[in-house]
Short mmCIF file of C-alpha atoms in Angstrom, two decimals:
data_model
loop_
_atom_site.label_atom_id
_atom_site.label_comp_id
_atom_site.label_asym_id
_atom_site.label_seq_id
_atom_site.Cartn_x
_atom_site.Cartn_y
_atom_site.Cartn_z
CA MET A 191 -0.01 0.47 0.53
CA GLU A 192 2.82 1.99 0.41
CA ASN A 193 2.87 2.68 -3.22
CA TYR A 194 -0.22 4.38 -2.98
CA LEU A 195 0.42 7.11 -0.73
CA PRO A 196 3.13 10.02 -3.53
CA ILE A 197 -0.87 9.40 -4.69
CA LEU A 198 -2.29 10.63 -2.74
CA VAL A 199 0.77 13.45 -1.74
CA PHE A 200 0.88 14.27 -5.63
CA ALA A 201 -3.84 15.26 -4.99
CA LEU A 202 -2.96 16.87 -2.50
CA VAL A 203 -0.42 18.83 -3.99
CA SER A 204 -2.33 19.21 -7.37
CA VAL A 205 -5.09 20.50 -5.42
CA LEU A 206 -3.34 23.36 -3.21
CA PHE A 207 -2.27 24.45 -6.17
CA LEU A 208 -5.56 24.36 -7.66
CA VAL A 209 -6.56 27.06 -4.38
CA ALA A 210 -3.77 28.88 -4.64
CA THR A 211 -4.71 30.22 -8.51
CA LEU A 212 -8.47 31.02 -8.01
CA VAL A 213 -6.93 33.06 -4.36
CA ALA A 214 -4.41 34.50 -5.92
CA ALA A 215 -6.75 35.75 -8.51
CA LYS A 216 -9.13 36.87 -6.45
CA LEU A 217 -6.95 38.99 -4.98
CA PHE A 218 -5.52 40.75 -7.84
CA ARG A 219 -9.13 40.45 -10.49
CA MET A 220 -10.65 43.52 -11.51
CA ALA A 221 -13.58 44.41 -10.58
CA GLY A 222 -16.43 43.80 -12.62
CA SER A 223 -19.13 45.53 -14.56
CA GLY A 224 -22.44 43.40 -13.50
CA ALA A 225 -26.65 44.37 -15.80
CA THR A 226 -25.69 42.56 -18.52
CA ASN A 227 -22.05 41.34 -18.02
CA ASP A 228 -23.50 37.80 -16.32
CA ASP A 229 -25.46 36.95 -18.84
CA PRO A 230 -24.65 34.10 -20.67
CA TYR A 231 -23.91 34.35 -23.59
CA GLU A 232 -26.14 34.34 -26.75
CA CYS A 233 -24.31 36.47 -29.54
CA GLY A 234 -25.47 39.89 -27.98
CA ASN A 235 -28.71 39.13 -27.61
CA PRO A 236 -31.12 39.04 -24.69
CA ALA A 237 -31.15 35.38 -23.77
CA VAL A 238 -34.89 33.79 -24.81
CA THR A 239 -34.77 31.21 -23.22
CA LEU A 240 -32.24 29.14 -21.14
CA ALA A 241 -30.09 26.23 -21.60
CA HIS A 242 -31.39 24.21 -18.90
CA ASP A 243 -34.64 24.54 -20.07
CA ASN A 244 -34.41 22.87 -23.18
CA ARG A 245 -34.20 20.34 -24.71
CA PHE A 246 -31.05 18.30 -26.45
CA SER A 247 -30.59 14.72 -28.72
CA ILE A 248 -31.08 11.51 -26.84
CA ARG A 249 -28.28 10.09 -29.14
CA TYR A 250 -25.55 11.17 -26.24
CA TYR A 251 -27.69 8.86 -24.14
CA LEU A 252 -27.45 6.09 -26.51
CA LEU A 253 -24.41 6.47 -27.33
CA ALA A 254 -23.49 6.91 -23.43
CA VAL A 255 -25.24 3.04 -22.73
CA LEU A 256 -23.13 1.63 -25.37
CA PHE A 257 -19.91 3.70 -23.74
CA VAL A 258 -20.35 1.59 -20.94
CA VAL A 259 -21.04 -1.69 -22.15
CA PHE A 260 -18.39 -2.06 -24.33
CA ASP A 261 -15.98 0.23 -21.53
CA VAL A 262 -16.67 -2.51 -19.28
CA GLU A 263 -15.45 -4.80 -21.61
CA THR A 264 -11.98 -3.48 -21.83
CA VAL A 265 -11.76 -3.82 -17.78
CA PHE A 266 -11.84 -7.41 -17.96
CA LEU A 267 -9.40 -7.93 -20.64
CA PHE A 268 -6.56 -5.85 -18.56
CA PRO A 269 -5.94 -8.87 -15.85
CA TRP A 270 -6.72 -11.49 -19.36
CA ALA A 271 -3.66 -9.32 -21.20
CA VAL A 272 -1.74 -9.31 -18.79
CA MET A 273 -2.19 -13.05 -17.38
CA PHE A 274 -2.07 -14.43 -20.72
CA ASP A 275 1.24 -16.94 -20.06
CA LYS A 276 -0.41 -18.41 -17.72
CA LEU A 277 -3.43 -18.65 -18.67
CA ALA A 278 -2.33 -19.51 -22.34
CA LEU A 279 -4.47 -21.26 -24.70
CA PHE A 280 -8.33 -22.24 -22.21
CA GLY A 281 -7.29 -18.52 -21.22
CA PHE A 282 -7.41 -16.88 -25.01
CA ILE A 283 -10.86 -19.84 -26.18
CA GLU A 284 -12.46 -18.08 -23.53
CA MET A 285 -11.31 -15.13 -23.90
CA VAL A 286 -12.70 -14.99 -28.09
CA VAL A 287 -16.23 -16.92 -26.80
CA PHE A 288 -16.27 -13.67 -24.93
CA LEU A 289 -15.90 -10.99 -27.33
CA VAL A 290 -17.57 -12.80 -29.43
CA ILE A 291 -20.92 -12.18 -27.56
CA LEU A 292 -19.53 -8.06 -27.93
CA ILE A 293 -19.27 -9.05 -31.27
CA ILE A 294 -22.60 -9.66 -32.18
CA GLY A 295 -24.28 -6.39 -29.82
CA TYR A 296 -21.90 -4.14 -31.21
CA VAL A 297 -22.97 -6.02 -34.89
CA TYR A 298 -27.06 -5.63 -33.48
CA ALA A 299 -26.69 -1.86 -32.35
CA TRP A 300 -24.82 -1.02 -35.91
CA ASN A 301 -27.83 -2.33 -38.12
CA ARG A 302 -30.79 -0.87 -35.69
CA GLY A 303 -28.38 2.94 -36.74
CA ALA A 304 -26.95 2.84 -33.47
CA LEU A 305 -23.45 3.70 -34.73
CA THR A 306 -24.51 5.99 -37.21
CA TRP A 307 -24.74 9.98 -36.46
CA ALA A 308 -27.13 11.79 -38.26
CA MET B 55 17.60 19.10 8.09
CA LEU B 56 16.43 16.66 5.89
CA GLU B 57 18.06 13.71 8.68
CA ALA B 58 15.90 15.41 11.11
CA LEU B 59 13.00 15.43 9.38
CA ARG B 60 13.57 11.17 8.70
CA GLU B 61 13.42 11.22 12.65
CA ALA B 62 10.20 13.22 12.36
CA VAL B 63 8.08 11.72 11.01
CA GLY B 64 9.96 7.74 11.21
CA PRO B 65 11.53 5.93 7.63
CA THR B 66 8.44 5.41 6.12
CA LEU B 67 6.53 7.81 5.93
CA PHE B 68 9.75 9.46 5.10
CA THR B 69 10.77 7.63 1.92
CA TYR B 70 7.13 7.19 0.97
CA ALA B 71 5.30 10.80 1.94
CA VAL B 72 8.50 13.02 2.85
CA SER B 73 11.31 12.48 -0.30
CA PRO B 74 8.59 11.53 -3.29
CA LEU B 75 6.96 15.47 -2.29
CA PHE B 76 10.33 17.17 -3.58
CA LYS B 77 10.21 15.46 -6.80
CA ILE B 78 6.36 16.30 -6.83
CA LEU B 79 6.95 19.72 -6.46
CA ALA B 80 9.87 19.67 -8.42
CA LEU B 81 8.03 17.43 -11.03
CA ILE B 82 5.17 20.03 -10.87
CA PHE B 83 6.93 23.60 -11.05
CA LEU B 84 9.81 22.69 -12.26
CA GLY B 85 8.86 20.80 -14.69
CA VAL B 86 5.21 20.63 -16.55
CA LEU B 87 3.87 23.92 -15.50
CA PRO B 88 6.98 26.13 -17.15
CA LEU B 89 7.51 23.15 -20.38
CA ILE B 90 3.18 23.84 -20.67
CA MET B 91 3.99 27.99 -20.57
CA TYR B 92 6.59 27.86 -23.36
CA LEU B 93 4.70 24.39 -25.56
CA VAL B 94 2.20 27.72 -25.61
CA LEU B 95 4.26 29.12 -27.03
CA ALA B 96 5.95 26.57 -28.91
CA GLU B 97 3.16 25.41 -30.65
CA ARG B 98 2.00 29.73 -31.72
CA LYS B 99 5.59 30.30 -32.69
CA ILE B 100 5.61 27.36 -34.90
CA LEU B 101 2.64 27.50 -35.97
CA GLY B 102 3.50 30.96 -37.09
CA PHE B 103 6.64 29.14 -39.35
CA MET B 104 4.03 26.52 -41.00
CA GLN B 105 2.00 30.03 -41.93
CA VAL B 106 4.68 32.13 -43.60
CA ARG B 107 4.42 34.59 -40.55
CA LEU B 108 6.54 35.08 -37.08
CA GLY B 109 4.11 34.31 -34.51
CA PRO B 110 4.69 35.93 -30.92
CA ASN B 111 8.28 37.72 -31.41
CA ARG B 112 7.21 41.53 -28.75
CA VAL B 113 7.62 40.08 -25.53
CA GLY B 114 10.93 39.64 -24.66
CA PRO B 115 13.57 38.55 -28.17
CA TRP B 116 11.81 36.42 -29.99
CA GLY B 117 8.64 36.39 -28.27
CA ILE B 118 10.40 33.86 -25.57
CA LEU B 119 8.91 36.86 -22.58
CA GLN B 120 5.36 35.67 -23.65
CA PRO B 121 4.27 33.72 -21.91
CA VAL B 122 4.94 35.28 -19.17
CA ALA B 123 2.87 38.12 -20.27
CA ASP B 124 -0.28 35.96 -21.20
CA ILE B 125 -0.06 34.95 -17.10
CA ALA B 126 -0.21 38.39 -16.14
CA LYS B 127 -3.38 39.58 -18.42
CA LEU B 128 -4.87 36.47 -17.05
CA LEU B 129 -4.47 36.91 -13.61
CA VAL B 130 -5.43 40.65 -13.70
CA LYS B 131 -9.50 39.80 -15.75
CA GLU B 132 -12.52 40.28 -15.21
CA ASP B 133 -14.45 36.45 -13.46
CA VAL B 134 -17.23 36.31 -14.75
CA ILE B 135 -19.98 33.91 -13.46
CA PRO B 136 -23.33 34.35 -15.70
CA ASN B 137 -25.67 34.56 -12.80
CA LYS B 138 -27.88 31.78 -14.34
CA ALA B 139 -25.06 29.58 -13.47
CA VAL B 140 -25.25 26.62 -11.31
CA ARG B 141 -22.17 28.47 -8.87
CA TRP B 142 -20.20 26.07 -7.12
CA ALA B 143 -20.20 23.39 -10.48
CA PHE B 144 -19.01 25.93 -13.04
CA VAL B 145 -16.02 26.66 -10.39
CA LEU B 146 -15.82 22.83 -9.63
CA ALA B 147 -15.14 22.74 -13.78
CA PRO B 148 -11.68 23.60 -14.36
CA CYS B 149 -10.57 21.79 -11.22
CA LEU B 150 -11.66 18.23 -12.14
CA VAL B 151 -10.11 18.52 -15.56
CA VAL B 152 -6.63 20.13 -14.33
CA ALA B 153 -5.93 17.54 -11.28
CA PRO B 154 -6.52 13.76 -12.41
CA ALA B 155 -4.53 14.99 -15.53
CA PHE B 156 -2.06 16.00 -12.71
CA VAL B 157 -2.26 13.31 -10.45
CA ILE B 158 -1.55 10.36 -13.52
CA LEU B 159 2.45 11.55 -14.06
CA ALA B 160 2.17 10.43 -10.95
CA VAL B 161 2.68 6.93 -11.88
CA ILE B 162 5.03 7.48 -15.67
CA PRO B 163 8.16 7.08 -15.10
CA PHE B 164 10.88 8.83 -16.85
CA GLY B 165 14.10 7.47 -16.44
CA PRO B 166 15.66 4.54 -14.77
CA SER B 167 14.97 3.29 -11.32
CA ALA B 168 18.01 3.81 -8.65
CA GLU B 169 18.29 0.12 -8.89
CA GLN B 170 18.60 -0.35 -12.88
CA SER B 171 20.85 3.58 -13.23
CA GLY B 172 22.50 2.11 -9.68
CA GLY B 173 22.74 5.96 -8.92
CA ALA B 174 20.69 8.08 -5.91
CA LEU B 175 17.41 8.62 -7.64
CA ASP B 176 14.69 7.35 -8.35
CA PHE B 177 13.17 8.73 -11.92
CA PHE B 178 9.59 8.70 -11.11
CA ILE B 179 7.40 9.55 -8.29
CA THR B 180 5.63 5.92 -7.33
CA ASP B 181 5.81 2.75 -9.50
CA VAL B 182 2.07 1.04 -8.12
CA ASN B 183 1.57 -2.66 -10.39
CA VAL B 184 -2.18 -1.67 -11.38
CA GLY B 185 -0.34 2.02 -13.08
CA LEU B 186 -1.73 1.55 -16.36
CA LEU B 187 -5.37 0.58 -15.22
CA PHE B 188 -5.44 3.65 -12.10
CA VAL B 189 -4.21 6.02 -15.68
CA VAL B 190 -7.86 4.86 -17.39
CA ALA B 191 -9.78 5.99 -14.22
CA MET B 192 -7.89 9.16 -13.42
CA ALA B 193 -7.90 9.96 -17.18
CA THR B 194 -11.72 8.82 -17.40
CA VAL B 195 -12.40 11.87 -14.84
CA GLY B 196 -11.31 14.49 -16.92
CA VAL B 197 -14.66 14.25 -19.24
CA TYR B 198 -16.88 14.58 -15.78
CA GLY B 199 -14.87 18.26 -15.57
CA ILE B 200 -15.70 19.47 -19.09
CA ILE B 201 -19.57 17.84 -18.69
CA ILE B 202 -20.46 19.69 -16.29
CA GLY B 203 -18.16 22.53 -16.96
CA GLY B 204 -20.48 23.26 -20.27
CA TRP B 205 -23.83 22.05 -17.92
CA ALA B 206 -23.23 24.46 -15.32
CA SER B 207 -23.21 27.56 -18.01
CA ASN B 208 -26.25 26.70 -18.30
CA SER B 209 -26.06 28.60 -21.85
CA LYS B 210 -26.47 26.77 -25.44
CA PHE B 211 -22.90 26.82 -26.30
CA SER B 212 -21.91 25.59 -23.50
CA LEU B 213 -23.87 23.14 -23.46
CA LEU B 214 -24.25 21.85 -26.87
CA GLY B 215 -20.23 21.69 -26.59
CA GLY B 216 -20.25 20.11 -23.46
CA LEU B 217 -22.40 17.04 -24.75
CA ARG B 218 -20.43 16.77 -27.95
CA SER B 219 -17.16 16.45 -26.10
CA ALA B 220 -18.46 14.31 -23.71
CA ALA B 221 -19.87 12.49 -26.12
CA GLN B 222 -16.54 12.46 -28.81
CA MET B 223 -14.11 11.39 -25.64
CA ILE B 224 -16.42 8.09 -24.55
CA SER B 225 -16.27 7.36 -27.99
CA TYR B 226 -12.37 6.78 -29.20
CA GLU B 227 -12.23 6.09 -24.69
CA ILE B 228 -13.48 2.97 -26.54
CA PRO B 229 -10.70 2.48 -29.03
CA GLN B 230 -8.25 3.15 -26.49
CA GLY B 231 -8.61 0.86 -24.12
CA PHE B 232 -9.07 -1.68 -26.51
CA SER B 233 -5.38 -0.87 -27.97
CA LEU B 234 -3.30 -0.73 -24.45
CA VAL B 235 -4.36 -3.87 -24.29
CA ILE B 236 -1.90 -5.20 -26.83
CA PRO B 237 0.78 -3.49 -25.06
CA LEU B 238 -0.27 -5.29 -22.08
CA LEU B 239 -0.53 -8.45 -24.02
CA MET B 240 3.31 -7.90 -24.74
CA ALA B 241 4.76 -7.19 -21.60
CA GLY B 242 2.47 -9.25 -18.80
CA THR B 243 2.82 -6.52 -16.45
CA MET B 244 0.81 -2.96 -15.75
CA SER B 245 3.41 -1.48 -13.46
CA LEU B 246 4.16 1.30 -16.86
CA GLN B 247 8.09 0.67 -14.79
CA GLY B 248 7.57 -3.27 -15.99
CA VAL B 249 6.29 -1.93 -19.48
CA VAL B 250 9.65 -0.76 -20.21
CA GLY B 251 11.38 -3.06 -18.21
CA ALA B 252 9.99 -6.09 -20.36
CA GLN B 253 11.27 -3.49 -24.07
CA PHE B 254 14.46 -4.12 -22.34
CA GLU B 255 14.41 -7.25 -22.31
CA GLN B 256 12.81 -8.80 -25.29
CA GLY B 257 15.06 -5.79 -26.75
CA ARG B 258 12.62 -3.86 -29.26
CA TRP B 259 10.65 -0.82 -28.52
CA PHE B 260 6.34 -2.72 -28.59
CA VAL B 261 5.57 -0.32 -31.90
CA PHE B 262 7.72 -3.05 -33.62
CA GLN B 263 6.70 -5.52 -31.12
CA PHE B 264 4.71 -8.25 -33.03
CA PHE B 265 4.81 -6.84 -36.36
CA PRO B 266 2.33 -4.76 -37.68
CA PHE B 267 -0.04 -5.15 -34.92
CA GLY B 268 2.20 -3.86 -33.10
CA LEU B 269 2.20 -0.33 -34.97
CA ILE B 270 -1.93 -1.14 -36.32
CA ALA B 271 -2.01 -0.03 -32.05
CA PHE B 272 -0.18 2.10 -32.14
CA PHE B 273 -1.65 4.39 -34.29
CA ILE B 274 -5.17 3.45 -32.89
CA TYR B 275 -3.48 4.98 -29.52
CA PHE B 276 -2.59 8.32 -30.14
CA VAL B 277 -5.41 8.37 -33.26
CA ALA B 278 -7.76 7.99 -30.39
CA GLY B 279 -5.79 10.09 -27.81
CA VAL B 280 -4.94 13.24 -29.41
CA ALA B 281 -9.44 13.12 -30.65
CA GLU B 282 -9.97 12.33 -26.01
CA SER B 283 -7.30 15.80 -25.50
CA ASN B 284 -10.40 17.66 -27.54
CA ARG B 285 -7.43 18.48 -30.24
CA ASN B 286 -7.48 19.38 -34.53
CA PRO B 287 -9.02 17.68 -36.57
CA PHE B 288 -11.07 16.73 -34.04
CA ASP B 289 -11.67 19.99 -31.61
CA LEU B 290 -14.93 19.67 -32.23
CA PRO B 291 -15.79 20.92 -28.11
CA GLU B 292 -13.86 23.88 -28.85
CA ALA B 293 -14.81 24.54 -32.38
CA GLU B 294 -14.71 28.38 -32.83
CA SER B 295 -17.32 28.35 -36.27
CA GLU B 296 -19.82 27.43 -35.19
CA LEU B 297 -19.98 27.08 -30.89
CA VAL B 298 -18.63 30.34 -30.46
CA ALA B 299 -15.84 28.61 -27.88
CA GLY B 300 -17.30 25.36 -26.82
CA PHE B 301 -17.65 24.19 -23.10
CA HIS B 302 -15.82 26.38 -21.76
CA THR B 303 -17.08 29.94 -23.67
CA GLU B 304 -18.81 31.40 -20.31
CA TYR B 305 -15.58 30.50 -18.77
CA THR B 306 -12.97 33.80 -18.17
CA GLY B 307 -9.79 34.97 -15.95
CA MET B 308 -8.41 32.08 -14.39
CA ARG B 309 -10.49 29.26 -14.92
CA PHE B 310 -10.72 30.26 -18.60
CA ALA B 311 -6.57 29.98 -17.59
CA LEU B 312 -6.80 26.20 -15.30
CA PHE B 313 -9.15 24.87 -18.21
CA PHE B 314 -6.76 25.68 -21.13
CA LEU B 315 -4.56 24.62 -18.33
CA GLY B 316 -5.80 21.70 -18.51
CA GLU B 317 -5.96 21.00 -21.87
CA TYR B 318 -2.23 20.64 -22.79
CA ALA B 319 -1.22 18.64 -19.71
CA ASN B 320 -3.93 16.53 -21.24
CA MET B 321 -1.70 16.96 -23.73
CA ILE B 322 1.39 15.91 -22.22
CA VAL B 323 -0.12 13.01 -20.98
CA ILE B 324 -1.41 11.52 -23.83
CA SER B 325 3.05 12.18 -25.16
CA ALA B 326 4.44 10.42 -22.23
CA LEU B 327 1.34 6.82 -21.86
CA ALA B 328 2.32 6.95 -25.63
CA VAL B 329 6.08 6.57 -25.21
CA THR B 330 6.09 5.38 -22.59
CA LEU B 331 3.60 1.72 -23.61
CA PHE B 332 4.48 1.51 -27.04
CA LEU B 333 8.46 3.78 -27.98
CA GLY B 334 10.63 2.18 -25.57
CA GLY B 335 9.49 5.18 -22.33
CA TRP B 336 13.15 5.98 -21.12
CA LEU B 337 15.59 3.36 -22.81
CA ALA B 338 17.25 3.99 -26.41
CA PRO B 339 16.28 2.69 -29.28
CA PHE B 340 17.61 -1.07 -29.51
CA PRO B 341 18.25 -1.29 -26.10
CA ASN B 342 20.11 -4.52 -25.52
CA VAL B 343 21.07 -4.38 -28.70
CA GLY B 344 25.49 -4.40 -28.83
CA TRP B 345 26.33 -2.75 -31.65
CA ALA B 346 23.50 0.18 -30.53
CA SER B 347 25.44 0.42 -27.35
CA PHE B 348 26.86 3.87 -28.22
CA LEU B 349 22.71 5.09 -28.18
CA ASP B 350 23.23 5.22 -23.90
CA LEU B 351 24.95 8.00 -24.77
CA GLN B 352 27.28 7.15 -22.57
CA TRP B 353 30.86 8.60 -23.94
CA ILE B 354 29.86 11.90 -23.04
CA PRO B 355 31.49 12.87 -20.41
CA PHE B 356 29.47 13.42 -16.88
CA MET B 357 26.59 11.53 -18.71
CA THR B 358 24.25 8.79 -15.75
CA PRO B 359 21.81 6.99 -16.97
CA GLY B 360 20.22 8.30 -15.30
CA LEU B 361 20.82 11.34 -16.82
CA ALA B 362 21.68 9.74 -20.16
CA GLY B 363 17.43 7.48 -19.71
CA LEU B 364 15.74 11.12 -19.04
CA ILE B 365 17.39 12.39 -21.83
CA TRP B 366 15.96 10.21 -23.99
CA PHE B 367 12.39 10.46 -22.22
CA SER B 368 12.37 14.17 -22.90
CA ALA B 369 13.23 13.64 -26.77
CA LYS B 370 10.36 11.73 -27.18
CA LEU B 371 7.81 13.37 -25.24
CA PHE B 372 8.93 16.41 -27.83
CA ALA B 373 8.86 14.27 -30.43
CA PHE B 374 4.57 13.32 -29.69
CA LEU B 375 4.43 17.12 -28.67
CA PHE B 376 5.07 18.70 -31.89
CA VAL B 377 3.19 16.30 -33.92
CA TYR B 378 -0.13 18.24 -32.13
CA ILE B 379 1.02 20.76 -33.86
CA TRP B 380 2.34 20.11 -36.87
CA PHE B 381 -1.10 18.49 -36.80
CA ARG B 382 -3.32 21.68 -36.22
CA GLY B 383 -0.94 23.94 -38.57
CA THR B 384 -1.42 20.09 -41.57
CA PHE B 385 -5.70 19.10 -40.76
CA PRO B 386 -8.95 20.36 -41.10
CA ARG B 387 -11.80 19.85 -38.66
CA TYR B 388 -14.05 16.74 -39.28
CA ARG B 389 -17.22 16.78 -39.83
CA PHE B 390 -19.24 15.25 -36.12
CA ASP B 391 -21.14 12.37 -38.07
CA GLN B 392 -17.90 11.82 -40.10
CA LEU B 393 -15.81 11.51 -36.13
CA MET B 394 -18.28 9.16 -34.89
CA ASP B 395 -18.16 7.43 -38.37
CA LEU B 396 -13.75 7.09 -37.61
CA GLY B 397 -14.36 6.24 -33.26
CA TRP B 398 -17.55 3.50 -33.91
CA LYS B 399 -16.88 1.73 -37.53
CA TRP B 400 -13.33 1.83 -38.09
CA LEU B 401 -10.91 1.78 -35.26
CA ILE B 402 -13.07 -0.86 -32.94
CA PRO B 403 -13.46 -2.70 -35.68
CA LEU B 404 -9.27 -1.59 -36.04
CA VAL B 405 -8.47 -2.31 -33.06
CA LEU B 406 -10.82 -5.54 -32.86
CA PHE B 407 -8.16 -7.25 -35.34
CA THR B 408 -5.12 -6.50 -33.09
CA VAL B 409 -6.55 -7.97 -29.99
CA PHE B 410 -6.84 -11.52 -31.63
CA GLY B 411 -4.10 -10.98 -34.37
CA VAL B 412 -1.64 -11.08 -31.16
CA GLY B 413 -3.67 -13.03 -28.73
CA ILE B 414 -3.13 -15.78 -32.23
CA TRP B 415 0.05 -14.93 -32.13
CA LYS B 416 0.96 -15.51 -28.25
CA THR B 417 -0.80 -18.79 -28.63
CA LEU B 418 0.85 -20.70 -31.42
CA LEU B 419 4.10 -19.22 -30.74
#
């Protein structure tokens, strides 16, 4: 576990650095002019609606779901790759079965148009 | 003084927390931050020369004081938090981009360990046995910073930019994750120092191992890495002609500077990983090959093996950073549907093929 202690120290140093930068900026910066300056950017016009009241494409959600499926697969591949020499042929066949299932899902998603952005 | 400190905190804490602290401070304040400052200048200069103009040349000779002027300017800029923004998330977002990019540097080996070089210093902060997994986990956190920043601004341009950016980053994380499996298959360990060691034992950089599979994996890793760090030709999140500035449209002053810092820190991390996993890390070209032993630079006076490692690592890192800038000077931007097609329909099948290829090769031999 001792090997992880420097990572913790590093994280603390990074956080301190970020806090110090933001505090320094707070001390030096000029005052805001207020009023319309603080409105969300809308090419100079007063904003009619807020971004949070509007809708955006469902595709982003679909993409996120697909991502979770594939990313979990990747995490399973990592330990397999490290232990490849010990698992040998058996491990390789197991992984082929695992990946073929993934590929079936991938082909299905492709056929349903989930991968096409239009 | 160091001895007194050692007495005060005990040997374990001294070895693992206090003495790395000095290395961490040196790495951040003497290594990464100056590198990023001058990388920005180098980028503007190189782009200038590529476009047959001079680039910044007003602040100091050849513009070498430009980064100092930039920081001073960003420090005194008015700080705007839009009145409809979600304040805590707006403030948190840039920090979430910078911090993980920095923390990844803790596990990257910049040079040989004390045992390998026979010197007194380990040229890395720490070496954990799940190194690569840690890197992947930390790299994912950066996506949160970007999507939170885009959403919290409550501006339409920010929201669209943030969503696009998140979609792009998670799409390219899949081919990148798969391509990282290839060096793992070759090395049989997840410790980054171990991966470099394996390249030394096999006498070959992993790009050239299992030809052409190593090369394909390296290609996929770097393309996905460029997309991950939101750089040209994949800089859609900040496509200024359509989205103003994407997720950081509403950011000003120091907070904007932090997003900028995060982008460059990510470039350095991606390049450093590419060097470590595929191009032999701190090893000289042709490691472990007799006739090429002059490449370890030991014939230079006062050269130690540790220093030579650091020099080779930096040389490769700078080469990658130059390629980043070269891309920006050369390639036009992708359209969003083309970007998604490249990630999902080309890189994923290609990388699956590569994983199978290396697997079959290793099983048969």
